[in-house]
Amino acid sequence: MVLNCIIVDDEKISRVALSALVEKSSRLNLVGFAENGEEALTLTKKHDLDLVFLDVSMPGMNGFEFLDRLERRNNLKVILSSAEKEYALKAFDYQITDYLLKPVSWHRFNQAVDRVINTVSQENKLGVPNNFLLLKLLRFMYTRNIDVLEPMPARDSLFGYSYTLLTEDLDFKNHAHALSILEEAEAEGIFTGSFMDVMYLCNNCSNSYLLIRENCPKCGSSHLDSHELIHHFSCAYIGQEEEFKSGDQAEGLVCPKCSRTLKHIGVDYDKPSSIFECRNCDNQFQEPLLKAKCNHCGADNHVEHLERKVLKKYTLTAKGKDLAEGNLYWQSKQEQQEPISGMEQSKYYFQRVVKSEINRKSKAKFQSMLGMIALVNIEGLYQKIGNAGKKKLMAELFDILTNTLSASDELTFRDNETFLFLFTEQKQELAETKIVEIVGRIAMLLNDNFDGYQLETNEAVSPINEEWSYEQHISELAGKINQTQNLR
Amino acid sequence: MTDFLHFWSDKGVAGFIGIYWFYFMFELPRYILLDYSILLITWLKKKTGWTSYRQASQKFWNERPFLSIIIPGKDEGRHYQQLIQSLKEQTYTNFEVIIVDDGSTDETPIIGRALEKNGDITLFLRNDKRGGKASAANFALSHCKGKYIVHLDADCSLYSDAIEKAVIPFYLDKKIGAVGGNLEVRNDEDSLCTMLQAIEYLLYITVGRTVSSSLGILRIVSGAFGVFRADALHRIKGWDVGPGLDGDLTLKIRKLGYKIYFEPHAIALTTVPKTFGELVKQRIRWSRSLIRFRLRKHNDLFKPNRNFNLFNFASVADNMIYDLLLNFMWYGYIGYILINFSDSLAYILITGFGLYTFSKALEFIVVLILLNNRKSKIKYIVYLPAMVIYTGYYIRVIRTWAYFKEFFFRSSYKDPWNPIKTSSEALRLEKSYSKSK
């Protein structure tokens, strides 16, 4: 954890001394200095700060006045520094994290930073919404002797049910979050869930208000007619019911093949099936494409791609009660690790490694290659599987590719559709074969998991050039990819 | 041995022919002499008329007609993959594929829907209630958009040029209404039974139908692989209730004034029954249809009214004489031999066996001359003696049994091959037709 901090002190010598300590510490990032309270206030407005080193006695606005003037302290931590001890009690009232006596020793300074980091991480754990909401729910249930949390049908809930205490604290569009909090809590043994029902939700926004209708598999139109078919036994003719209707109503059904009047269903004819006819493209078919249009976000989901959720009622366990009493501590896994954020980190790391390769290249003789793979038609697939599916798929791709690459190679996402690779100390041919291999892996994975999906890709490889910046390298690769795209 | 030679030297040539008169009077002219003369004529035609085939082919490729391939059947899902694959590998590709599932009770609908979804076939239709093969074919017919309609059995697969070869004949002659494709046995190596059937298919389908086709009396386009003019099929509104609906349909097309053509080089492979027991069931079904359709339903072909057509008459007459009449006469012939030559029966049987084997060999040579892939057929030669027993006795007895049952009990209307509802209704319909005639 790295904390953003500022130093507020009117004496230059103190500022320099403190800044030397801050810069020595790997856990602090110095954002700026202020010579007085006013300047400090502007800095706090401008930056997202975690920590202030604050001098107490300053001309004009002193340290405590500065703290009074702060509109919202949020999670801003304060370490007071002063040459005198007399403010210690007052500092306690202001919930100051630590109090440093000038001159500050390195050891004492580190202790203070430790203390800040400890409190911040404690607060983070309690502060994240999942934990907060769950804890609130647990405490409510525990104190009111409610053992079972039951979902109630609710038209105004995103997924059609409300878990009263949870959904009320969430925005409409975040209602489905309640489900994942409860699922996770069940996995952790805080609740035991018992099955109530299954529901299918929009794979883009988890809405349950879906408009399901048949579509033409050829043109996608939902403007369809359905016809019953009649099979006349004696002459084996099969046709739509309309064909059997003659102009004369009294005559009943007449076979267009053998011109005989049909007598009775089940005796000389039956209705073996029905068929759809598209009013838009005249296509006839029996198996329509079922699609569910989301009434909230408008996404037109293929029904087989809807998000399936199990609706449960939850009973509080002993562990849950312990948690409510505060005897136990628990942290939501979902917020510990977001798969995308792992990939986000790889972006910075990748950039740093490539930059160092460029630097190394100007000093040593070797060849390293950069590669790029663009998944041309993946957008359609993303649309099909929705946001949640997309995140999962990207994380899975990232994992598989990381395992495929050798340890010295690097990989990152440029965006949702493009991968970047660094092949260190390798010839162009080798890098090209590796790229082809990777494309094969991705195509296989997608084909195995999504029926009939054929991946199209564009690839480019280029050597690292010591005279170019990182950005130049990437734009050159992107240029190459665009060229091949245009050639098609 | 000397007795044997003495016996025959006493008889002389006249006596020999006298004993085997059944063969020399009926079978030799129909199967050997006719085959060879037709072979000669086709050969001459090819020498002089090859250009017309090339022109037809040219016309076909210029027009590139759209075809509809229909595959009706029940519980055939496991065969689809092989057939669809062979369709994908065709030299001619401008066609749609429609599969009809006639109330299958296995996993066929799942397989079919998957093929449809993947775009491997154009349309998969299913009747939840079974209606029989004719109704399934008619269901497909009502969705066909092609100029020609190819009817396939699901357990077939095609040679890669089969579709092309089967459609070109329509461009030889405008009067051709249907083209029959050739059938060969895929599982010939499975058992003696399938091996014999493989030879039987070569003799009776490849050669037999080529001959009938040249004479203009071809009476059947097999449902396993047949191509029809769509307009003709639509005019007669498709298939009637089977069994034997292929033959029935062919006759109806003939009655419209169209010619029927057989193309030996358009080849489909089919799987035949593996055991003699299964084979009996299949053949009884086939044989019964002769009585039902030729004798009962289409007996107007024999009447010299204004619709009378000599070729249609000859087609049915040939069928009636050789498959029905002679079948019964043969028993008379056996009785004649038993009574007159009871003491030298062994000699006659042995010589007869030799005579028929020689005759089969002569027939088989026609196969080898006619086909392009003759090398793969040579292995069959050693089985020719067994063919004498197979066609001479086995098939004959099955046929007789089937004819009897159909004559006296109309048993084809009770065949589980059709649902009861269609059979009983079809019977009522046909009875009412014969009353009105």
PDB file of N, CA and C in Angstrom, chain A residues 142 317-328:
ATOM      1  N   TYR A 142     -29.526 -10.555  13.844  1.00  0.00           N
ATOM      2  CA  TYR A 142     -29.131 -11.121  15.139  1.00  0.00           C
ATOM      3  C   TYR A 142     -29.841 -10.416  16.288  1.00  0.00           C
ATOM      4  N   THR A 317     -26.158 -18.921  10.437  1.00  0.00           N
ATOM      5  CA  THR A 317     -25.454 -20.004  11.134  1.00  0.00           C
ATOM      6  C   THR A 317     -24.785 -19.461  12.392  1.00  0.00           C
ATOM      7  N   ALA A 318     -24.188 -20.377  13.146  1.00  0.00           N
ATOM      8  CA  ALA A 318     -23.472 -19.963  14.353  1.00  0.00           C
ATOM      9  C   ALA A 318     -22.339 -19.008  14.000  1.00  0.00           C
ATOM     10  N   LYS A 319     -21.691 -19.302  12.863  1.00  0.00           N
ATOM     11  CA  LYS A 319     -20.592 -18.435  12.447  1.00  0.00           C
ATOM     12  C   LYS A 319     -21.123 -17.039  12.132  1.00  0.00           C
ATOM     13  N   GLY A 320     -22.305 -17.019  11.503  1.00  0.00           N
ATOM     14  CA  GLY A 320     -22.924 -15.742  11.172  1.00  0.00           C
ATOM     15  C   GLY A 320     -23.206 -14.949  12.429  1.00  0.00           C
ATOM     16  N   LYS A 321     -23.676 -15.659  13.461  1.00  0.00           N
ATOM     17  CA  LYS A 321     -23.982 -14.966  14.715  1.00  0.00           C
ATOM     18  C   LYS A 321     -22.713 -14.441  15.374  1.00  0.00           C
ATOM     19  N   ASP A 322     -21.657 -15.236  15.299  1.00  0.00           N
ATOM     20  CA  ASP A 322     -20.365 -14.774  15.833  1.00  0.00           C
ATOM     21  C   ASP A 322     -19.916 -13.505  15.146  1.00  0.00           C
ATOM     22  N   LEU A 323     -20.093 -13.505  13.827  1.00  0.00           N
ATOM     23  CA  LEU A 323     -19.706 -12.329  13.045  1.00  0.00           C
ATOM     24  C   LEU A 323     -20.505 -11.117  13.506  1.00  0.00           C
ATOM     25  N   ALA A 324     -21.806 -11.343  13.704  1.00  0.00           N
ATOM     26  CA  ALA A 324     -22.669 -10.235  14.098  1.00  0.00           C
ATOM     27  C   ALA A 324     -22.252  -9.682  15.457  1.00  0.00           C
ATOM     28  N   GLU A 325     -21.820 -10.580  16.307  1.00  0.00           N
ATOM     29  CA  GLU A 325     -21.386 -10.135  17.637  1.00  0.00           C
ATOM     30  C   GLU A 325     -20.030  -9.449  17.594  1.00  0.00           C
ATOM     31  N   GLY A 326     -19.338  -9.604  16.477  1.00  0.00           N
ATOM     32  CA  GLY A 326     -18.023  -8.990  16.357  1.00  0.00           C
ATOM     33  C   GLY A 326     -16.916  -9.881  16.874  1.00  0.00           C
ATOM     34  N   ASN A 327     -17.216 -11.144  17.126  1.00  0.00           N
ATOM     35  CA  ASN A 327     -16.188 -12.063  17.616  1.00  0.00           C
ATOM     36  C   ASN A 327     -15.278 -12.565  16.504  1.00  0.00           C
ATOM     37  N   LEU A 328     -15.781 -12.410  15.279  1.00  0.00           N
ATOM     38  CA  LEU A 328     -15.036 -12.928  14.141  1.00  0.00           C
ATOM     39  C   LEU A 328     -14.805 -11.801  13.154  1.00  0.00           C
TER      40      LEU A 328
END
